[in-house]
């Protein structure tokens, strides 16, 4: 029996060989990516990927390693696709759709995840417009708010995700949200009679607004739009609930900072794309149709049986008369063996279950800076 030092020395030698082979493999993958870019070929080719996976697994001498080898090969292929996508993204001007105008939280989330040098950001008036831009191929990515830590899911966005099968979540980003009351230069709290903001802005600042019951709260499509309106009106009686960034852009005074009811307030944005990605620590599912509730119940039992944690479950009206559609998030990417097995069983039992994509949990990095890896 070899001692531990000898075994580890042999392992180190194998790892050196693996890293050298990995570099050779990635160099070839980049060359393949360049060919795809020149010939307008997609990075993800599912039939080719399935053939590669099976051919590599067939090389195993010990079949008991198959589940581990499957994870290993899938991870290699996913890393290769990421390198090829990075190459393609450098060769083209990505189009990123978001809702709102400059100075809004949606624009801030889009700019953090897709900096100026990486993408062309395009503003749209509504959440539905962002989705339509993606479905019509007028955008490569979309950035939309999914839920707020204080007020919960953004219902309109959740409904759009459940209703449109051509969308996939490929990333998420937690944006800290600090609301301010903004007024025209020289205005005071005592001047205010009307406040503009998005309905989420009002909901997240309910405690502050309750201290001023005489104020009329007027909802608009976006917090930055509220700031722009107040700036254009030039009326000391009008104020906006928006960000400090919006105050600087639209030259407004900050009458009061941090007026949100909950400390640590943040909004989780989802990054949407036309095609899914297998890598990630989370997977989203949509349950629609008449048997959606039954599908959710069975899915929860199946996930428990495979040891896959349920992270979130949201119900939305729309599954027939007094029926519901469901949005579910689970731990584990679609390339993980246990997650794969659970998903296969769930989809076999309930054909209307839709895989909405796997993605990395938000770690404070932008999508283009590595959270997509």
CSV table of C-alpha atoms in Angstrom, one decimal:
chain,number,residue,atom,x,y,z
A,1,UNK,CA,0.0,0.0,0.0
A,2,UNK,CA,1.5,3.4,-1.1
A,3,UNK,CA,1.7,6.1,1.6
A,4,UNK,CA,-0.3,9.3,1.4
A,5,UNK,CA,2.7,11.4,0.2
A,6,UNK,CA,3.4,9.0,-2.7
A,7,UNK,CA,-0.3,9.0,-3.7
A,8,UNK,CA,-0.5,12.8,-3.6
A,9,UNK,CA,2.7,13.1,-5.6
A,10,UNK,CA,1.3,10.9,-8.3
A,11,UNK,CA,-1.9,13.0,-8.2
A,12,UNK,CA,0.0,16.2,-8.6
A,13,UNK,CA,1.8,14.8,-11.7
A,14,UNK,CA,-1.6,13.8,-13.3
A,15,UNK,CA,-3.0,17.3,-12.6
A,16,UNK,CA,0.0,18.9,-14.4
A,17,UNK,CA,-0.8,16.7,-17.4
A,18,UNK,CA,-4.5,17.6,-17.1
A,19,UNK,CA,-3.8,21.4,-17.0
A,20,UNK,CA,-1.5,21.1,-20.1
A,21,UNK,CA,-4.2,19.1,-21.9
A,22,UNK,CA,-6.9,21.6,-20.8
A,23,UNK,CA,-4.9,24.5,-22.3
A,24,UNK,CA,-4.5,22.6,-25.6
A,25,UNK,CA,-8.3,21.8,-25.6
A,26,UNK,CA,-9.3,25.4,-24.9
A,27,UNK,CA,-7.0,26.7,-27.7
A,28,UNK,CA,-8.8,24.4,-30.1
A,29,UNK,CA,-12.2,25.5,-28.8
A,30,UNK,CA,-11.3,29.1,-29.4
A,31,UNK,CA,-10.3,28.3,-33.0
A,32,UNK,CA,-13.6,26.5,-33.4
A,33,UNK,CA,-15.4,29.5,-32.0
A,34,UNK,CA,-13.6,31.8,-34.5
A,35,UNK,CA,-14.8,29.5,-37.3
A,36,UNK,CA,-18.4,29.7,-36.0
A,37,UNK,CA,-18.1,33.5,-35.8
A,38,UNK,CA,-16.9,33.8,-39.4
A,39,UNK,CA,-19.6,31.4,-40.7
A,40,UNK,CA,-22.5,32.7,-38.5
A,41,UNK,CA,-22.9,29.3,-36.8
A,42,UNK,CA,-24.5,29.0,-33.3
A,43,UNK,CA,-22.3,28.3,-30.3
A,44,UNK,CA,-24.7,25.7,-28.9
A,45,UNK,CA,-25.4,22.7,-31.2
A,46,UNK,CA,-27.4,20.2,-29.1
A,47,UNK,CA,-27.1,17.2,-31.4
A,48,UNK,CA,-23.3,17.6,-31.7
A,49,UNK,CA,-23.1,18.0,-27.9
A,50,UNK,CA,-25.1,14.9,-27.2
A,51,UNK,CA,-22.9,12.9,-29.6
A,52,UNK,CA,-19.7,14.1,-28.0
A,53,UNK,CA,-21.0,13.3,-24.5
A,54,UNK,CA,-21.9,9.7,-25.4
A,55,UNK,CA,-18.7,9.1,-27.3
A,56,UNK,CA,-16.6,10.3,-24.4
A,57,UNK,CA,-18.5,8.2,-21.8
A,58,UNK,CA,-18.1,5.2,-24.0
A,59,UNK,CA,-14.3,5.5,-23.4
A,60,UNK,CA,-14.7,4.6,-19.8
A,61,UNK,CA,-13.3,1.2,-18.7
A,62,UNK,CA,-15.1,1.3,-15.4
A,63,UNK,CA,-18.8,2.2,-15.9
A,64,UNK,CA,-19.3,3.0,-12.2
A,65,UNK,CA,-17.6,6.3,-12.9
A,66,UNK,CA,-20.2,7.3,-15.5
A,67,UNK,CA,-22.2,9.8,-13.4
A,68,UNK,CA,-18.9,11.6,-12.4
A,69,UNK,CA,-17.5,11.5,-16.0
A,70,UNK,CA,-20.8,12.9,-17.3
A,71,UNK,CA,-20.5,15.9,-15.0
A,72,UNK,CA,-16.8,16.3,-16.0
A,73,UNK,CA,-17.5,16.2,-19.7
A,74,UNK,CA,-20.6,18.5,-19.5
A,75,UNK,CA,-18.5,21.0,-17.5
A,76,UNK,CA,-15.7,20.9,-20.0
A,77,UNK,CA,-18.3,21.6,-22.8
A,78,UNK,CA,-19.9,24.4,-20.9
A,79,UNK,CA,-16.5,26.1,-20.3
A,80,UNK,CA,-15.7,25.7,-24.0
A,81,UNK,CA,-19.0,27.3,-25.0
A,82,UNK,CA,-18.4,30.2,-22.6
A,83,UNK,CA,-15.0,30.8,-24.2
A,84,UNK,CA,-16.6,30.7,-27.7
A,85,UNK,CA,-19.4,33.1,-26.6
A,86,UNK,CA,-16.8,35.5,-25.2
A,87,UNK,CA,-15.1,35.5,-28.5
A,88,UNK,CA,-18.4,36.1,-30.4
A,89,UNK,CA,-19.4,38.9,-27.9
A,90,UNK,CA,-16.1,40.7,-28.6
A,91,UNK,CA,-16.8,40.5,-32.3
A,92,UNK,CA,-20.3,42.0,-32.2
A,93,UNK,CA,-22.1,44.8,-30.5
A,94,UNK,CA,-24.5,43.1,-28.1
A,95,UNK,CA,-27.9,44.7,-27.8
A,96,UNK,CA,-29.3,44.7,-24.3
A,97,UNK,CA,-32.9,45.7,-23.6
A,98,UNK,CA,-34.1,47.2,-20.3
A,99,UNK,CA,-37.2,49.0,-19.1
A,100,UNK,CA,-37.1,52.7,-18.2
A,101,UNK,CA,-34.8,55.6,-18.9
A,102,UNK,CA,-31.4,56.8,-17.8
A,103,UNK,CA,-31.2,57.1,-14.0
A,104,UNK,CA,-33.6,54.3,-13.3
A,105,UNK,CA,-32.8,51.1,-11.4
A,106,UNK,CA,-33.3,49.0,-14.5
A,107,UNK,CA,-30.8,51.2,-16.4
A,108,UNK,CA,-28.3,50.9,-13.5
A,109,UNK,CA,-28.7,47.1,-13.4
A,110,UNK,CA,-28.2,46.9,-17.2
A,111,UNK,CA,-25.1,49.2,-17.1
A,112,UNK,CA,-23.5,47.1,-14.3
A,113,UNK,CA,-24.0,43.8,-16.1
A,114,UNK,CA,-23.3,45.1,-19.6
A,115,UNK,CA,-20.8,48.0,-19.5
A,116,UNK,CA,-20.5,50.5,-22.3
A,117,UNK,CA,-17.6,48.7,-23.9
A,118,UNK,CA,-19.4,45.4,-24.0
A,119,UNK,CA,-22.9,46.2,-25.2
A,120,UNK,CA,-25.4,48.7,-26.7
A,121,UNK,CA,-28.1,49.3,-24.1
A,122,UNK,CA,-31.5,50.1,-25.4
A,123,UNK,CA,-34.4,51.5,-23.3
A,124,UNK,CA,-38.0,50.4,-23.7
A,125,UNK,CA,-41.1,51.9,-22.1
A,126,UNK,CA,-42.5,48.7,-20.5
A,127,UNK,CA,-41.5,45.3,-19.3
A,128,UNK,CA,-43.6,43.7,-22.2
A,129,UNK,CA,-41.6,45.8,-24.7
A,130,UNK,CA,-38.4,44.3,-23.4
A,131,UNK,CA,-39.8,40.8,-23.8
A,132,UNK,CA,-41.0,41.6,-27.3
A,133,UNK,CA,-37.6,43.0,-28.3
A,134,UNK,CA,-36.0,39.7,-27.2
A,135,UNK,CA,-38.6,37.5,-29.0
A,136,UNK,CA,-38.3,39.6,-32.2
A,137,UNK,CA,-34.4,39.3,-32.1
A,138,UNK,CA,-34.1,43.1,-31.7
A,139,UNK,CA,-32.1,42.4,-28.5
A,140,UNK,CA,-29.6,39.7,-27.4
A,141,UNK,CA,-30.2,40.1,-23.7
A,142,UNK,CA,-32.9,41.6,-21.5
A,143,UNK,CA,-32.6,42.9,-17.9
A,144,UNK,CA,-35.8,42.9,-15.9
A,145,UNK,CA,-36.5,43.1,-12.1
A,146,UNK,CA,-37.7,39.8,-10.8
A,147,UNK,CA,-38.4,40.5,-7.1
A,148,UNK,CA,-37.7,43.0,-4.3
A,149,UNK,CA,-36.5,42.0,-0.9
A,150,UNK,CA,-39.3,44.1,0.8
A,151,UNK,CA,-42.3,43.7,-1.5
A,152,UNK,CA,-41.7,40.3,-3.1
A,153,UNK,CA,-42.1,39.3,-6.8
A,154,UNK,CA,-42.6,41.8,-9.5
A,155,UNK,CA,-46.0,40.4,-10.7
A,156,UNK,CA,-45.9,41.8,-14.3
A,157,UNK,CA,-42.4,40.4,-14.9
A,158,UNK,CA,-43.3,37.0,-13.4
A,159,UNK,CA,-46.4,36.8,-15.7
A,160,UNK,CA,-44.3,37.6,-18.8
A,161,UNK,CA,-41.8,34.9,-17.9
A,162,UNK,CA,-44.5,32.3,-17.4
A,163,UNK,CA,-46.4,33.3,-20.6
A,164,UNK,CA,-43.4,33.3,-23.0
A,165,UNK,CA,-41.7,30.0,-23.7
A,166,UNK,CA,-39.0,31.6,-25.8
A,167,UNK,CA,-37.2,33.2,-22.9
A,168,UNK,CA,-34.5,31.8,-20.6
A,169,UNK,CA,-33.0,33.1,-17.4
A,170,UNK,CA,-29.2,33.0,-17.8
A,171,UNK,CA,-28.1,35.2,-14.9
A,172,UNK,CA,-29.2,37.3,-11.9
A,173,UNK,CA,-28.0,40.4,-10.2
A,174,UNK,CA,-28.9,41.8,-6.8
A,175,UNK,CA,-29.0,45.6,-7.0
A,176,UNK,CA,-29.0,47.5,-3.7
A,177,UNK,CA,-31.9,50.0,-3.8
A,178,UNK,CA,-31.8,53.2,-1.8
A,179,UNK,CA,-34.8,55.5,-2.4
A,180,UNK,CA,-34.7,59.2,-2.0
A,181,UNK,CA,-37.3,61.9,-2.1
A,182,UNK,CA,-36.3,64.4,-4.8
A,183,UNK,CA,-37.5,67.9,-5.4
A,184,UNK,CA,-36.6,70.9,-7.6
A,185,UNK,CA,-33.7,73.0,-6.3
A,186,UNK,CA,-34.8,75.0,-3.3
A,187,UNK,CA,-37.9,73.0,-2.5
A,188,UNK,CA,-38.7,71.8,1.1
A,189,UNK,CA,-40.7,69.0,2.5
A,190,UNK,CA,-43.4,71.5,3.5
A,191,UNK,CA,-43.9,72.5,-0.1
A,192,UNK,CA,-44.8,68.9,-1.3
A,193,UNK,CA,-48.3,68.0,-2.3
A,194,UNK,CA,-47.8,65.5,-5.1
A,195,UNK,CA,-45.3,62.6,-5.3
A,196,UNK,CA,-44.5,60.6,-8.5
A,197,UNK,CA,-42.8,57.2,-8.6
A,198,UNK,CA,-43.2,53.6,-9.8
A,199,UNK,CA,-45.7,51.6,-7.8
A,200,UNK,CA,-42.8,49.6,-6.4
A,201,UNK,CA,-41.2,52.8,-5.1
A,202,UNK,CA,-44.4,53.7,-3.3
A,203,UNK,CA,-44.7,50.1,-1.8
A,204,UNK,CA,-41.1,50.1,-0.6
A,205,UNK,CA,-41.5,53.5,1.1
A,206,UNK,CA,-44.9,52.9,2.7
A,207,UNK,CA,-43.8,53.8,6.2
A,208,UNK,CA,-42.3,57.1,5.1
A,209,UNK,CA,-45.4,58.0,3.0
A,210,UNK,CA,-47.7,57.2,6.0
A,211,UNK,CA,-46.1,60.1,7.8
A,212,UNK,CA,-47.4,62.4,5.0
A,213,UNK,CA,-51.0,61.3,4.4
A,214,UNK,CA,-52.0,64.5,2.6
A,215,UNK,CA,-49.6,63.9,-0.3
A,216,UNK,CA,-51.1,62.6,-3.5
A,217,UNK,CA,-49.1,59.6,-4.8
A,218,UNK,CA,-49.2,59.3,-8.6
A,219,UNK,CA,-47.7,56.1,-10.2
A,220,UNK,CA,-45.6,56.3,-13.3
A,221,UNK,CA,-43.8,53.6,-15.4
A,222,UNK,CA,-40.3,54.2,-13.9
A,223,UNK,CA,-38.7,56.0,-10.9
A,224,UNK,CA,-36.3,57.8,-13.2
A,225,UNK,CA,-39.3,59.0,-15.3
A,226,UNK,CA,-40.8,60.4,-12.1
A,227,UNK,CA,-37.6,62.4,-11.5
A,228,UNK,CA,-37.5,63.6,-15.1
A,229,UNK,CA,-41.1,64.8,-14.8
A,230,UNK,CA,-40.5,66.7,-11.7
A,231,UNK,CA,-37.4,68.3,-13.2
A,232,UNK,CA,-39.3,69.3,-16.3
A,233,UNK,CA,-42.3,70.7,-14.3
A,234,UNK,CA,-40.1,72.9,-12.1
A,235,UNK,CA,-42.8,72.9,-9.5
A,236,UNK,CA,-41.8,73.0,-5.8
A,237,UNK,CA,-45.0,71.2,-4.9
A,238,UNK,CA,-44.0,68.1,-6.9
A,239,UNK,CA,-41.5,65.5,-5.8
A,240,UNK,CA,-40.3,62.1,-6.9
A,241,UNK,CA,-39.2,58.9,-5.2
A,242,UNK,CA,-36.1,57.8,-7.1
A,243,UNK,CA,-32.4,57.2,-6.7
A,244,UNK,CA,-29.6,59.6,-5.8
A,245,UNK,CA,-28.2,58.8,-9.3
A,246,UNK,CA,-31.5,60.1,-10.8
A,247,UNK,CA,-31.2,63.3,-8.7
A,248,UNK,CA,-27.7,64.0,-10.2
A,249,UNK,CA,-28.9,63.3,-13.8
A,250,UNK,CA,-32.0,65.4,-13.6
A,251,UNK,CA,-30.5,68.1,-11.4
A,252,UNK,CA,-32.8,67.7,-8.4
A,253,UNK,CA,-32.3,68.2,-4.7
A,254,UNK,CA,-32.4,65.3,-2.4
A,255,UNK,CA,-35.0,66.3,0.2
A,256,UNK,CA,-34.6,63.1,2.2
A,257,UNK,CA,-32.4,60.0,1.8
A,258,UNK,CA,-33.0,56.3,2.5
A,259,UNK,CA,-36.8,56.5,2.8
A,260,UNK,CA,-37.4,52.8,2.1
A,261,UNK,CA,-39.1,51.0,4.9
A,262,UNK,CA,-36.7,48.1,5.0
A,263,UNK,CA,-33.0,48.4,5.6
A,264,UNK,CA,-30.9,46.4,3.1
A,265,UNK,CA,-33.5,46.9,0.5
A,266,UNK,CA,-32.5,45.3,-2.8
A,267,UNK,CA,-34.0,44.2,-6.1
A,268,UNK,CA,-33.0,41.0,-7.8
A,269,UNK,CA,-32.8,41.4,-11.6
A,270,UNK,CA,-32.8,38.5,-14.0
A,271,UNK,CA,-30.8,38.4,-17.2
A,272,UNK,CA,-32.8,37.0,-20.1
A,273,UNK,CA,-31.7,35.4,-23.4
A,274,UNK,CA,-32.9,33.4,-26.3
A,275,UNK,CA,-31.0,30.3,-25.5
A,276,UNK,CA,-30.4,28.5,-22.1
A,277,UNK,CA,-27.2,27.8,-20.4
A,278,UNK,CA,-26.5,24.6,-18.5
A,279,UNK,CA,-24.1,26.0,-15.9
A,280,UNK,CA,-25.1,27.6,-12.6
A,281,UNK,CA,-26.2,27.1,-9.1
A,282,UNK,CA,-29.9,27.7,-9.7
A,283,UNK,CA,-32.5,26.4,-12.1
A,284,UNK,CA,-36.0,27.9,-12.8
A,285,UNK,CA,-39.1,26.0,-13.8
A,286,UNK,CA,-42.5,27.1,-15.1
A,287,UNK,CA,-45.6,25.1,-14.3
A,288,UNK,CA,-48.6,26.1,-16.5
A,289,UNK,CA,-51.8,24.5,-17.8
A,290,UNK,CA,-54.7,22.9,-16.0
A,291,UNK,CA,-52.5,20.4,-14.0
A,292,UNK,CA,-50.0,23.0,-12.8
A,293,UNK,CA,-50.9,22.6,-9.2
A,294,UNK,CA,-50.6,18.8,-9.4
A,295,UNK,CA,-47.3,19.2,-11.1
A,296,UNK,CA,-45.9,21.4,-8.4
A,297,UNK,CA,-47.0,19.0,-5.7
A,298,UNK,CA,-45.3,16.1,-7.4
A,299,UNK,CA,-42.2,18.1,-8.2
A,300,UNK,CA,-41.7,19.1,-4.5
A,301,UNK,CA,-41.8,15.4,-3.5
A,302,UNK,CA,-39.5,14.4,-6.3
A,303,UNK,CA,-37.0,17.2,-5.4
A,304,UNK,CA,-37.0,16.0,-1.8
A,305,UNK,CA,-36.4,12.4,-2.9
A,306,UNK,CA,-33.3,13.5,-4.8
A,307,UNK,CA,-32.1,15.9,-2.2
A,308,UNK,CA,-32.5,19.0,-4.4
A,309,UNK,CA,-33.4,22.0,-2.3
A,310,UNK,CA,-36.4,24.2,-3.3
A,311,UNK,CA,-35.4,27.8,-3.2
A,312,UNK,CA,-38.6,29.7,-4.2
A,313,UNK,CA,-42.2,29.0,-5.3
A,314,UNK,CA,-44.5,31.8,-6.6
A,315,UNK,CA,-48.1,31.4,-7.8
A,316,UNK,CA,-49.7,33.7,-10.4
A,317,UNK,CA,-53.3,33.7,-11.7
A,318,UNK,CA,-53.8,32.4,-15.2
A,319,UNK,CA,-54.2,28.6,-15.2
A,320,UNK,CA,-57.8,28.5,-16.2
A,321,UNK,CA,-60.8,29.5,-14.1
A,322,UNK,CA,-59.4,30.3,-10.6
A,323,UNK,CA,-56.3,28.4,-11.6
A,324,UNK,CA,-52.7,29.4,-11.2
A,325,UNK,CA,-49.3,29.2,-12.9
A,326,UNK,CA,-46.2,28.7,-10.9
A,327,UNK,CA,-42.6,29.9,-11.0
A,328,UNK,CA,-40.2,27.6,-9.1
A,329,UNK,CA,-36.5,28.0,-8.4
A,330,UNK,CA,-34.3,25.1,-7.2
A,331,UNK,CA,-30.7,24.7,-6.1
A,332,UNK,CA,-28.4,23.1,-8.7
A,333,UNK,CA,-27.7,23.7,-12.4
A,334,UNK,CA,-29.2,21.6,-15.1
A,335,UNK,CA,-25.9,19.9,-15.7
A,336,UNK,CA,-25.7,18.4,-12.1
A,337,UNK,CA,-26.5,14.7,-12.0
A,338,UNK,CA,-29.0,14.8,-9.1
A,339,UNK,CA,-30.8,17.8,-10.6
A,340,UNK,CA,-30.9,16.2,-14.0
A,341,UNK,CA,-32.4,13.1,-12.6
A,342,UNK,CA,-35.0,15.0,-10.7
A,343,UNK,CA,-35.9,17.2,-13.7
A,344,UNK,CA,-36.2,14.2,-16.0
A,345,UNK,CA,-38.7,12.6,-13.6
A,346,UNK,CA,-40.7,15.8,-13.2
A,347,UNK,CA,-40.8,16.4,-16.9
A,348,UNK,CA,-41.7,12.8,-17.7
A,349,UNK,CA,-44.7,13.0,-15.3
A,350,UNK,CA,-45.8,16.5,-16.3
A,351,UNK,CA,-45.1,17.5,-19.9
A,352,UNK,CA,-46.2,21.1,-19.4
A,353,UNK,CA,-43.3,21.8,-17.0
A,354,UNK,CA,-40.9,24.1,-18.8
A,355,UNK,CA,-37.2,24.5,-18.0
A,356,UNK,CA,-36.5,28.2,-17.8
A,357,UNK,CA,-32.8,28.0,-17.5
A,358,UNK,CA,-29.9,27.6,-15.1
A,359,UNK,CA,-27.8,30.5,-13.8
A,360,UNK,CA,-25.3,31.5,-11.2
A,361,UNK,CA,-26.4,33.0,-8.0
A,362,UNK,CA,-25.7,36.7,-7.7
A,363,UNK,CA,-22.3,37.4,-6.1
A,364,UNK,CA,-22.1,41.1,-6.7
A,365,UNK,CA,-20.3,40.8,-10.0
A,366,UNK,CA,-21.8,41.9,-13.3
A,367,UNK,CA,-22.9,39.3,-15.9
A,368,UNK,CA,-20.0,40.2,-18.3
A,369,UNK,CA,-17.5,40.1,-15.4
A,370,UNK,CA,-17.9,36.4,-14.5
A,371,UNK,CA,-21.3,35.8,-12.9
A,372,UNK,CA,-22.3,34.0,-16.2
A,373,UNK,CA,-19.4,31.5,-15.7
